[in-house]
Coordinates of C-alpha atoms in Angstrom, one line a residue:
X1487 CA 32.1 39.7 39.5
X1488 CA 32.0 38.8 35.7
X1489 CA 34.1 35.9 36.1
X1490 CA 31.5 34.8 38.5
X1491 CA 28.7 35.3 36.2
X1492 CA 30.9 33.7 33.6
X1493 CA 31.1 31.0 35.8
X1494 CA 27.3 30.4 36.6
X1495 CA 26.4 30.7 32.8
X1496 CA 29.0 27.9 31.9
X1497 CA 27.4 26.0 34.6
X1498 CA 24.0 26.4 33.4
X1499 CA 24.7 26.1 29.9
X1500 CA 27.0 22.6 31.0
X1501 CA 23.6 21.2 32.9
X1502 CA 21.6 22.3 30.1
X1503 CA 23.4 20.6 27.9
X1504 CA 23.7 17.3 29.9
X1505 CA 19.6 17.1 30.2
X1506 CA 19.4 17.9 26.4
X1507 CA 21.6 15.0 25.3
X1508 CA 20.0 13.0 28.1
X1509 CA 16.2 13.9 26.4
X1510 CA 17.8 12.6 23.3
X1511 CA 18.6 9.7 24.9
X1512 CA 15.1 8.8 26.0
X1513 CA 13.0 10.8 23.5
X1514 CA 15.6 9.8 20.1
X1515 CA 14.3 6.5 19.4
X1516 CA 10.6 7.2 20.0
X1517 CA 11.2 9.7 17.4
X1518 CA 12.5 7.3 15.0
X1519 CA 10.0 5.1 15.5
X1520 CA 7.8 7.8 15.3
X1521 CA 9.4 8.5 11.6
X1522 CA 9.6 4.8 11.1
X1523 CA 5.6 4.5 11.4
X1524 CA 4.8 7.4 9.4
X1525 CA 6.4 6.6 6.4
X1526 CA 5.4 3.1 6.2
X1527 CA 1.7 3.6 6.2
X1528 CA 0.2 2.6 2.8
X1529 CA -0.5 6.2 1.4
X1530 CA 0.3 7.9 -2.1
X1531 CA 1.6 11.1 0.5
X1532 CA 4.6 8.4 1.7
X1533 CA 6.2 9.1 -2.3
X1534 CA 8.6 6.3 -1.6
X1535 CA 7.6 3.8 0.0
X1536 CA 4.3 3.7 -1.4
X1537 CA 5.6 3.7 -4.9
X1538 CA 8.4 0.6 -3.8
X1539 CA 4.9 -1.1 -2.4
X1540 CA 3.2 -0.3 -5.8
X1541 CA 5.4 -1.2 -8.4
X1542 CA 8.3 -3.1 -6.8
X1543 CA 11.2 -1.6 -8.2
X1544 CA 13.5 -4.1 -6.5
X1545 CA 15.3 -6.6 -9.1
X1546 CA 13.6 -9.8 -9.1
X1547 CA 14.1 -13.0 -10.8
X1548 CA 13.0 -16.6 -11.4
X1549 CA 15.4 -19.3 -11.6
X1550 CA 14.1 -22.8 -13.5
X1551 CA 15.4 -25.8 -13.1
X1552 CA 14.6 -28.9 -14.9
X1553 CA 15.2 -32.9 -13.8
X1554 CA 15.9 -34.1 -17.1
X1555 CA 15.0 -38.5 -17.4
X1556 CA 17.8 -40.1 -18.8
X1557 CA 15.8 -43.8 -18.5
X1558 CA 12.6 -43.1 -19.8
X1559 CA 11.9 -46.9 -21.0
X1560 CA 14.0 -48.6 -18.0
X1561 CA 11.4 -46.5 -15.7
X1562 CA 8.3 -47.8 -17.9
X1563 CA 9.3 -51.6 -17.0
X1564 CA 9.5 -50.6 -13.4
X1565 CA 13.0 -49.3 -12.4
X1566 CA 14.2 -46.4 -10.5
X1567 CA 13.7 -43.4 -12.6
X1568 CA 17.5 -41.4 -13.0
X1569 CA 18.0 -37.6 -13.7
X1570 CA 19.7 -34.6 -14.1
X1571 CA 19.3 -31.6 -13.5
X1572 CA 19.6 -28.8 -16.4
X1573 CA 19.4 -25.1 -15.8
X1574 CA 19.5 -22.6 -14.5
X1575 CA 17.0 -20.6 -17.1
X1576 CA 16.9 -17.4 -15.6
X1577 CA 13.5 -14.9 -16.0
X1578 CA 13.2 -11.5 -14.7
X1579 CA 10.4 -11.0 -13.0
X1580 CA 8.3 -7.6 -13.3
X1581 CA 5.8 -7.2 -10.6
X1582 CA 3.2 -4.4 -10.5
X1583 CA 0.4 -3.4 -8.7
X1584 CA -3.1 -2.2 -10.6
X1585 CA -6.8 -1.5 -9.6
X1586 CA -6.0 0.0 -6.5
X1587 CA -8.4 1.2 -4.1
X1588 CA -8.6 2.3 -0.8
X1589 CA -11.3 1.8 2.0
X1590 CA -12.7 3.6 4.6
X1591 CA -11.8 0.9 7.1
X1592 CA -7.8 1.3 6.4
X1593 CA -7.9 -1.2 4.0
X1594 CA -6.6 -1.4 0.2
X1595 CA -7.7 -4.2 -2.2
X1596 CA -5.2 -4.3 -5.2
X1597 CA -4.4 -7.0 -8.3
X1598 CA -1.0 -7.4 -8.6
X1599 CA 0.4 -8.6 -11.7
X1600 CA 3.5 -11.1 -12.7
X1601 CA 5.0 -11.0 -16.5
X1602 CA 8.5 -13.0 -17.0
X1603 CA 11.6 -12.2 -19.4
X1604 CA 13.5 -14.9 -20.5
X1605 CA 17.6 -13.3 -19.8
X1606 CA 19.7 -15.6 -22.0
X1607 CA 23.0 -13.7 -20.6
X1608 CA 22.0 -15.4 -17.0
X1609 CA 21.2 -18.8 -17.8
X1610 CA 22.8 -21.8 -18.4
X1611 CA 21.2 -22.7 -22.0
X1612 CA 18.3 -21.6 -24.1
X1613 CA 14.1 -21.8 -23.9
X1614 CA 15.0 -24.2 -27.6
X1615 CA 17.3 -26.5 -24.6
X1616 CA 15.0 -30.0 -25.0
X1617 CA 14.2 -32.0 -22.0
X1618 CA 12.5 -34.9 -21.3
X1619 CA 9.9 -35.1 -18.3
X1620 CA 6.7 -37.2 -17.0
X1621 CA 3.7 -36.6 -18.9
X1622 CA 1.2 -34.9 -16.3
X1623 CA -1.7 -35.2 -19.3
X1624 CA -1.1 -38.8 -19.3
X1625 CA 0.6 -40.5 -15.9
X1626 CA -1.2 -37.2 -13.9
X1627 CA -4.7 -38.2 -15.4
X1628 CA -4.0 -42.2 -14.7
X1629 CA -3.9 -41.6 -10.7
X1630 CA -6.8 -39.7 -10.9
X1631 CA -8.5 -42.2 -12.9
X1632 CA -7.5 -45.1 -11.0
X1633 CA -10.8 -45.6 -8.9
X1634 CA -12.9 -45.1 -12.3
X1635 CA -14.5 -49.0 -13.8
X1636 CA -11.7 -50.8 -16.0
X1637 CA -13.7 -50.7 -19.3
X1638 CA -13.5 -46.8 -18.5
X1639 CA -9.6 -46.4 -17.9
X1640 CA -9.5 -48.6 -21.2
X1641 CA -11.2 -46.1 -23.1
X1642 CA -9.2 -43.5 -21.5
X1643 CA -5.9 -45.3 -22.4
X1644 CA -7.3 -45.4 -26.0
X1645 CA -8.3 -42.0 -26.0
X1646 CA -4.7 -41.2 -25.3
X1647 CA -3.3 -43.0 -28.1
X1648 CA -5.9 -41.5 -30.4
X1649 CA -3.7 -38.1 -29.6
X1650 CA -0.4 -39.5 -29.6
X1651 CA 0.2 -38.8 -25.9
X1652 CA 3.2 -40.4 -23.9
X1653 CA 3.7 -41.1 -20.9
X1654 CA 7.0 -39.0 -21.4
X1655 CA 7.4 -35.9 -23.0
X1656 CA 10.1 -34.1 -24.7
X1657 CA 9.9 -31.0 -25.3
X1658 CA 11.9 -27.7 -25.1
X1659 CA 12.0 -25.6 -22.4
X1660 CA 10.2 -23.3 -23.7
X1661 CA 7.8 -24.7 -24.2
X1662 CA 7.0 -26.6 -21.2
X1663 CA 7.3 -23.4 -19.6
X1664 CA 4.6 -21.5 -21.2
X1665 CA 2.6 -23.9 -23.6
X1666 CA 2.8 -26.0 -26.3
X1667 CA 0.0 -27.3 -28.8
X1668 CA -1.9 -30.6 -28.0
X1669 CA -4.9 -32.3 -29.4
X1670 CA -5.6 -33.5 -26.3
X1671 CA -5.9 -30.6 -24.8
X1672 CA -8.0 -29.0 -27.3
X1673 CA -10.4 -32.0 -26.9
X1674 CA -10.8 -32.2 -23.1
X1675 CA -11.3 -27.7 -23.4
X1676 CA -14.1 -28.7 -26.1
X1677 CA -15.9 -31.4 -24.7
X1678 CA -14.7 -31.4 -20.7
X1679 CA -14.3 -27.7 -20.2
X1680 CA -12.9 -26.7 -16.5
X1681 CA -11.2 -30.2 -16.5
X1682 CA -7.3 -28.4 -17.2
X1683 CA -6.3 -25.2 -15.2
X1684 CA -6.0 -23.6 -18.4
X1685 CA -7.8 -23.0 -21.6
X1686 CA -5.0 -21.9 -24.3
X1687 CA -1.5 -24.2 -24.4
X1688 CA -0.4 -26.5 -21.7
X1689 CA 2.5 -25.5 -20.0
X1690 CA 4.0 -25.9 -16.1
X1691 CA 4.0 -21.9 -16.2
X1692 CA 1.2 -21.0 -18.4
X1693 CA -1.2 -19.8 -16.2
X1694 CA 0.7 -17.4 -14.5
X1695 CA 2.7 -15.2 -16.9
X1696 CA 0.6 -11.9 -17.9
X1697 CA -1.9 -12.9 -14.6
X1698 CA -2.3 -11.8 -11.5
X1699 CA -2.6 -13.3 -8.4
X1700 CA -6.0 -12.7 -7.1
X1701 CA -7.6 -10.2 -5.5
X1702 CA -6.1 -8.9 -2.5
X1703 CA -7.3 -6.7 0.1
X1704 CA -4.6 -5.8 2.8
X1705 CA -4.3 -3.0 6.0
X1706 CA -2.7 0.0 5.3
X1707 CA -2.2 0.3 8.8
X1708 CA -3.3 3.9 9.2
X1709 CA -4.9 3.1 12.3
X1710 CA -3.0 0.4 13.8
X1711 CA 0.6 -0.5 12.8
X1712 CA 0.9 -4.1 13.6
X1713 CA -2.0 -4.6 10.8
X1714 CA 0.4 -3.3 7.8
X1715 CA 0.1 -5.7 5.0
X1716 CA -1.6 -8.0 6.9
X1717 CA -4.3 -9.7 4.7
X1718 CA -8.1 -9.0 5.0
X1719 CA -9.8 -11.3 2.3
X1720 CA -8.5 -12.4 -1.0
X1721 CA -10.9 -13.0 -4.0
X1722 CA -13.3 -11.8 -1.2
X1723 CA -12.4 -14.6 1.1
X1724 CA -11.8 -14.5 4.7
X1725 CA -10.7 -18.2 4.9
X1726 CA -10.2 -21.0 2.6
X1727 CA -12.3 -24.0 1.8
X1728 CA -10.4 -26.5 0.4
X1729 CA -8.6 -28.0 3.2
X1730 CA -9.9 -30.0 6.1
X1731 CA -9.6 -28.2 8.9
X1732 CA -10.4 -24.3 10.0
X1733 CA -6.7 -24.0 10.9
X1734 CA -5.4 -25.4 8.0
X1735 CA -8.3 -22.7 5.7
X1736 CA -6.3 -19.8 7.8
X1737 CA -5.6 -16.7 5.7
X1738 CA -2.7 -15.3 7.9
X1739 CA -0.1 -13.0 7.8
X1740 CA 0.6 -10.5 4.6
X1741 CA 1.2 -10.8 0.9
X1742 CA 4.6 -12.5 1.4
X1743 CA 6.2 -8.6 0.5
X1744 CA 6.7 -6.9 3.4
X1745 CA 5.7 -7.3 7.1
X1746 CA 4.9 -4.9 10.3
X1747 CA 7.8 -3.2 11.7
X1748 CA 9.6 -3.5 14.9
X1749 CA 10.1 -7.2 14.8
X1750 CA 12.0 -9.5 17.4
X1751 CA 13.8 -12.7 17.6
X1752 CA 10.4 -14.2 18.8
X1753 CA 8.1 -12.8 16.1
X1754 CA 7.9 -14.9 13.1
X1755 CA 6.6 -14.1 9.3
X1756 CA 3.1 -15.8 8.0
X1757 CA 2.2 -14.7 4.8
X1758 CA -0.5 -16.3 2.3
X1759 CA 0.5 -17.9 -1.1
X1760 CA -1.9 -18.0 -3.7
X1761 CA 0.6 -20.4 -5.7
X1762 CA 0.9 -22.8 -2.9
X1763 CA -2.9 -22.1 -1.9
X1764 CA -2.7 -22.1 1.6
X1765 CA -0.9 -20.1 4.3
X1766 CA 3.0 -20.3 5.3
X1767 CA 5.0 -19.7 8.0
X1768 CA 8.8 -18.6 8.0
X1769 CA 10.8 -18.7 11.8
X1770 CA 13.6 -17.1 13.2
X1771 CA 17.4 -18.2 12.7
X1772 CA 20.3 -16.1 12.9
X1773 CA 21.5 -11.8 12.6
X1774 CA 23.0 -11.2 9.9
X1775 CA 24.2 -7.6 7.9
X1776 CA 24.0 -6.8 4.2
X1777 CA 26.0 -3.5 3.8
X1778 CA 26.2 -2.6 6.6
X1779 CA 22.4 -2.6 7.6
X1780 CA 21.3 -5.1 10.4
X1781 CA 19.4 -8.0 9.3
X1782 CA 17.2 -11.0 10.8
X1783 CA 17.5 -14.4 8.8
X1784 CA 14.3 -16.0 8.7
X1785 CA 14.0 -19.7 7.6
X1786 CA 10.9 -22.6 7.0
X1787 CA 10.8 -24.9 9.9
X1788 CA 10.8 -28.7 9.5
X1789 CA 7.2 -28.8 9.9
X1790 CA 6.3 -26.7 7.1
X1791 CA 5.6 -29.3 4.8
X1792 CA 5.9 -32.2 7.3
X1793 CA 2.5 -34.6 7.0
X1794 CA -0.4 -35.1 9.8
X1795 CA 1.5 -38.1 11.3
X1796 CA 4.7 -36.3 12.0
X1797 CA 3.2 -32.4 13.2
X1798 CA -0.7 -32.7 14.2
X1799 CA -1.4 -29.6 12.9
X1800 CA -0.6 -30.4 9.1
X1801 CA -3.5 -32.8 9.3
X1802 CA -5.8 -31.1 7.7
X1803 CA -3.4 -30.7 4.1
X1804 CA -3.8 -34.3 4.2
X1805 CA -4.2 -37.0 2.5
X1806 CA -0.6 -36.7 2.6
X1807 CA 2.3 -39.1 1.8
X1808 CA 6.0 -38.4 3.5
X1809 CA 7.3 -35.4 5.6
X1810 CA 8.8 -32.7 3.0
X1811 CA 5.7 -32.9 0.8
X1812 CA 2.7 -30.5 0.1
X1813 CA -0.5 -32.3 -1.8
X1814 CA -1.4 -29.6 -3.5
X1815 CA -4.3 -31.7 -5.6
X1816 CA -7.3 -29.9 -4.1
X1817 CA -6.4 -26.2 -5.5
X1818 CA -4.5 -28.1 -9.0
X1819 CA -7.7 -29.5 -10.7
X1820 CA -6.9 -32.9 -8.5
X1821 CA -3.8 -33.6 -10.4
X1822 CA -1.9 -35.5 -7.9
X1823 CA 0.9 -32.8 -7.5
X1824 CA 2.9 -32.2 -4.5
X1825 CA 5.4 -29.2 -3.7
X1826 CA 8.4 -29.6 -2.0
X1827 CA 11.9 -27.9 -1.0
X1828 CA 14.6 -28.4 -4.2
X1829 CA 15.7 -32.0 -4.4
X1830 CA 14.0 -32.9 -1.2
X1831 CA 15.8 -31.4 1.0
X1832 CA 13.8 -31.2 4.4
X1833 CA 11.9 -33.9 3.4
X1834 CA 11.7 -38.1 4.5
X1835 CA 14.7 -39.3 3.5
X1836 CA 13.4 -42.5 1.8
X1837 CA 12.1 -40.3 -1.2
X1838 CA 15.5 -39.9 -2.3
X1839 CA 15.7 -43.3 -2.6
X1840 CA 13.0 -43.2 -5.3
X1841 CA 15.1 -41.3 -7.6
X1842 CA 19.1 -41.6 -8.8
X1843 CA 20.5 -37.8 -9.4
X1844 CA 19.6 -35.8 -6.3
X1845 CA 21.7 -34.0 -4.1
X1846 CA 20.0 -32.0 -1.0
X1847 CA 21.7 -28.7 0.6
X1848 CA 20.7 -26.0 2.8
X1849 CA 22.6 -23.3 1.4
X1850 CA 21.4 -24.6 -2.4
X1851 CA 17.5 -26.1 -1.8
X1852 CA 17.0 -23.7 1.3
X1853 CA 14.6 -21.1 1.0
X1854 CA 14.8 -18.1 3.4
X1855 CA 13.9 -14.4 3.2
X1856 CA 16.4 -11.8 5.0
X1857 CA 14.5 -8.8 6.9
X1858 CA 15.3 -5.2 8.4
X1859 CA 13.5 -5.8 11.9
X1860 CA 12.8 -2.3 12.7
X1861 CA 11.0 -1.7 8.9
X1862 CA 9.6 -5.1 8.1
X1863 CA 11.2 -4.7 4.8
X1864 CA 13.1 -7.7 3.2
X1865 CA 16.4 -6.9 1.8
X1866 CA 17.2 -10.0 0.5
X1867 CA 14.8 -12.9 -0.5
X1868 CA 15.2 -16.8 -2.2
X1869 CA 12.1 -18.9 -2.3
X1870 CA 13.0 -22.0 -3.9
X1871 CA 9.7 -24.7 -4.7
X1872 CA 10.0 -28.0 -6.5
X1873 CA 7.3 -29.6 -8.4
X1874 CA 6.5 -32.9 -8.0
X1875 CA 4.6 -36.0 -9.6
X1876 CA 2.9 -38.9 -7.8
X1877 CA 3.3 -41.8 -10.5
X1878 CA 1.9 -45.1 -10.4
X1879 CA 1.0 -48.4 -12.7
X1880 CA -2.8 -48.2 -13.0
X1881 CA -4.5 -51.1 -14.8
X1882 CA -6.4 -50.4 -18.2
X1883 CA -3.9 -47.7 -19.0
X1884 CA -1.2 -49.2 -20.6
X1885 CA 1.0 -45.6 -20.9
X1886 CA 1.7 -46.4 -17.3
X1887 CA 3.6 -49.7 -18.2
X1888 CA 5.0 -51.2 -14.9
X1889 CA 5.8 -47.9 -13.5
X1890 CA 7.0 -48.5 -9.8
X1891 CA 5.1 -46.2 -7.0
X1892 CA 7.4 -43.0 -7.2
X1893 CA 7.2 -39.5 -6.4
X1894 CA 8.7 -37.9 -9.5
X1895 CA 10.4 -34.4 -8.9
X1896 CA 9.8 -32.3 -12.5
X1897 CA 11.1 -29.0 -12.3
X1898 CA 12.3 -26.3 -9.0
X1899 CA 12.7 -22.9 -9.5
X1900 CA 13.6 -20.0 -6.9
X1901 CA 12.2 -16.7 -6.9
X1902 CA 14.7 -14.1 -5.3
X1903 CA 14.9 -10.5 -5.4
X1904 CA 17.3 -8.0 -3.0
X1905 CA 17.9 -4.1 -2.1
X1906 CA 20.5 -2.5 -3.9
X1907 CA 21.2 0.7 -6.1
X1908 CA 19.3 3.9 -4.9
X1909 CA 16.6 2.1 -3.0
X1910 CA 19.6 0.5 -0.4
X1911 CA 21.3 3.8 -0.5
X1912 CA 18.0 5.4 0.7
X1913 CA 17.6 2.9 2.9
X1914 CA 20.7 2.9 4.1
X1915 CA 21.1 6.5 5.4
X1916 CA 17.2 6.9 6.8
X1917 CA 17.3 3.8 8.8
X1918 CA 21.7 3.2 9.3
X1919 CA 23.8 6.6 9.4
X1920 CA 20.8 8.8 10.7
X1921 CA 20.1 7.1 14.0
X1922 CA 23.8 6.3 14.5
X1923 CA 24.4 10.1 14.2
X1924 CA 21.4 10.7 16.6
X1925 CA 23.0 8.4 19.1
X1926 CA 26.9 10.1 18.3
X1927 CA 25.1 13.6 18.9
X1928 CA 23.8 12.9 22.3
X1929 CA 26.5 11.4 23.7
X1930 CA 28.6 14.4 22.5
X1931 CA 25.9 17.1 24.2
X1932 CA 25.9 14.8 27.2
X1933 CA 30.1 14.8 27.0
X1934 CA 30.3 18.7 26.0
X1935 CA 27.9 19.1 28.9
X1936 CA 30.3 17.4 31.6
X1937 CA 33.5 18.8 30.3
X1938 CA 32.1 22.4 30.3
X1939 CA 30.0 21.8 34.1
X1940 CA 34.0 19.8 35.4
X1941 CA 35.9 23.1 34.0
X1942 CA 33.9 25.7 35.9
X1943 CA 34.2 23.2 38.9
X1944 CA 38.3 23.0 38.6
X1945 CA 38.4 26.8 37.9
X1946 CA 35.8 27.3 41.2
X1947 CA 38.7 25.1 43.3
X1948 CA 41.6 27.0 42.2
X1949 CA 40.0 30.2 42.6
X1950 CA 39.9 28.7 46.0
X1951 CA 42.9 27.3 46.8
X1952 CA 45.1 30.7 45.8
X1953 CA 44.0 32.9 48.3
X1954 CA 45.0 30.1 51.0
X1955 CA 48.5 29.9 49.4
X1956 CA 48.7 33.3 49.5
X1957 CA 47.7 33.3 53.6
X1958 CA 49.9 30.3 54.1
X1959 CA 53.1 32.4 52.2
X1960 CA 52.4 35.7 54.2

């Protein structure tokens, strides 16, 4: 009689077990979604993730890389410009987030500010390094002037000579970086104020060390999920105005930082770019792992910065010139500057005939931003931009000499940050070794549960069979 009940209580405890690791089954990942959810939202309660979100603790740094002109004259009388590239000069990058305030409509409006540290140990020379690029003061200013009545671009090319201005410049790096003294300048901020992007020195980089990046307001995505970090406004704006088209004026996607969770292969990542001043669109490519947590690689299409005659929808970024370039005169005081990918790459292959020196490669000029699908966190991030120049011979300024039609490259850098130390540890065990033990432990109630429900089974038989042996034997 107790082996019976013995028996019955294995059994029950063997089923019990069985439906518990079978619950798991069903209920486990809805609970670590559940987790996943909670500790995303934007709120000072989520201590971690709100503080990574705030101030950024993740390493991040800029690389700069200058095209150096070795034939400054030879290009003046009309040949093909010739360059090399010098660099890297590596900055670290220290991002942080101030003014914060939250809504009542589960939204947060923030300025987030940039400062850059120049890390001699990293780089391949110093800020005093001297190179010698295009003058955007000078050949920058001749495009724009081009339309304007001759006796005017004469006065302009005289005004330039007044303030010994070039139509190449050499300077160090340091100071093309982040500003270097010009009459010129000071002139146009006296008497022309609003004409240059900045007031102070003029430098490729002066505008946006110590600044911030506009105002931002984003979804916290206390009340819906999918919205977190999805841009409401920024600078109080809904949509742009200086492109063409409504599409084209499209504030979509995040802050370029972080994305809604749960992604798949189809989803793709839009974020907004104050820099670039429009919004971009990053696809799918490959898995991938970085120790040992699961990754998706996403990558810019083709069409990114393809023009309105190649991809319809790019029409209204025009006037454009080749696939592979951005014209972004409209949000750069009309300079006629256009972004690119490093060296081209991407782009119309007849612009690398314009220019002796460059060498195009995915794994090199690519940018691409590796994320965690189930978080929406990147763990591993390069964007890499290249500044260009549209030069030209324009009549009554002499500084532009016999310059042939040409779209200059300047400078590229790459801005690329990654997970590691505490943060990937973290990281690592809450969203890697946790589940996988969640999965481990139900398969082991569910395998516990069967072994324990078969043993009472094959005791029950051979309880049974013994007593016919024993019939069989008498």
């Amino acid at each position: 009689m107790n082996k019976s009940k013995l028996a019955i209580g294995l059994l029950v405890v063997g089923t019990l077990t069985v439906v518990f690791g079978t619950v798991i089954v069903f209920v486990g990942p809805i609970i670590i979604d559940n987790q996943i959810v909670k500790n995303l939202v934007i709120d000072p309660k989520n201590e971690m993730s709100y503080t990574m979100w705030k101030d950024v603790p993740v390493p991040f740094f800029m690389n700069v890389y200058f095209f150096n002109v070795l034939n400054p004259t030879e290009v003046l009388a009309g040949e093909k410009p010739m360059v090399e590239q010098r660099g890297p000069y590596v900055y670290r990058k220290r991002i942080q987030k101030q003014n914060i305030t939250f809504h009542p409509n589960h939204t947060v409006s923030y300025l987030e500010y940039r400062s850059y540290f120049f890390e001699p140990s990293m780089s391949v020379g110093n800020e005093s390094d001297v190179v010698t690029i295009p003058n955007m003061l000078v050949l920058g200013a001749a495009v724009m002037m081009e339309d304007l009545p001759f006796a005017v671009r004469l006065m302009i090319s005289t005004t330039f000579k007044t303030f010994k201005e070039g139509p190449f410049l050499t300077k160090s790096v340091g100071e093309l970086m982040w500003g270097y003294d010009s009459k010129l300048v000071d002139f146009l901020n006296k008497w022309l104020p609003g004409m240059l992007p900045s007031t102070g020195k003029f430098g490729l980089f002066a505008e946006f060390n110590n600044s911030n990046t506009g105002l931002f307001t984003i979804h916290t995505g206390k009340d819906d999920i999918r919205l977190i970090h999805k841009v409401d406004s920024w600078n109080g704006l809904s949509k742009l105005t200086n492109w063409k088209t409504p599409q084209c004026n499209m504030i979509n996607g995040t802050a370029g930082q972080m994305w809604p969770p749960f992604m798949t292969k189809e989803s793709t990542l839009p974020f907004y770019s104050p820099d670039a001043c429009r919004s971009l669109e990053m696809v799918y490519q490959r898995e991938g792992i970085m120790e040992g947590i699961p990754l998706y690689r996403y990558v810019a299409p083709k069409t990114l910065f393809a023009n309105g005659s190649d991809y319809a929808p790019n029409e209204g970024f025009c006037p454009c010139r080749q696939s592979g370039l951005l014209n972004v005169s409209s949000c750069r005081s009309n300079s006629p500057v256009f972004i690119s990918h490093p060296h081209f790459y991407n782009a119309d292959p007849v612009l690398l005939d314009y220019v002796q020196g460059l060498q195009p490669a995915e794994d090199e000029h690519g940018l691409f931003i590796d994320i965690h699908p189930e978080t929406g966190v990147p763990l591993n991030v390069s964007i890499r931009l290249q500044l260009n120049l549209y030069m030209k011979k324009v009549s009554g300024i002499t500084e532009t000499g016999k310059i042939s039609e040409v779209m200059m490259p300047m400078m590229w850098f790459e801005e690329s940050g990654y997970i590691d130390g505490e943060i990937l540890t973290t990281f690592h065990t809450n969203l890697v070794l946790l589940p996988k033990v969640m999965v481990y432990m139900q398969y082991c109630f569910i395998g516990l549960g069967l072994a324990t429900i078969l043993g009472v089974v094959l005791l029950y038989y051979r309880k049974k069979v013994r007593p016919l042996h024993s019939n069989s034997s008498n």
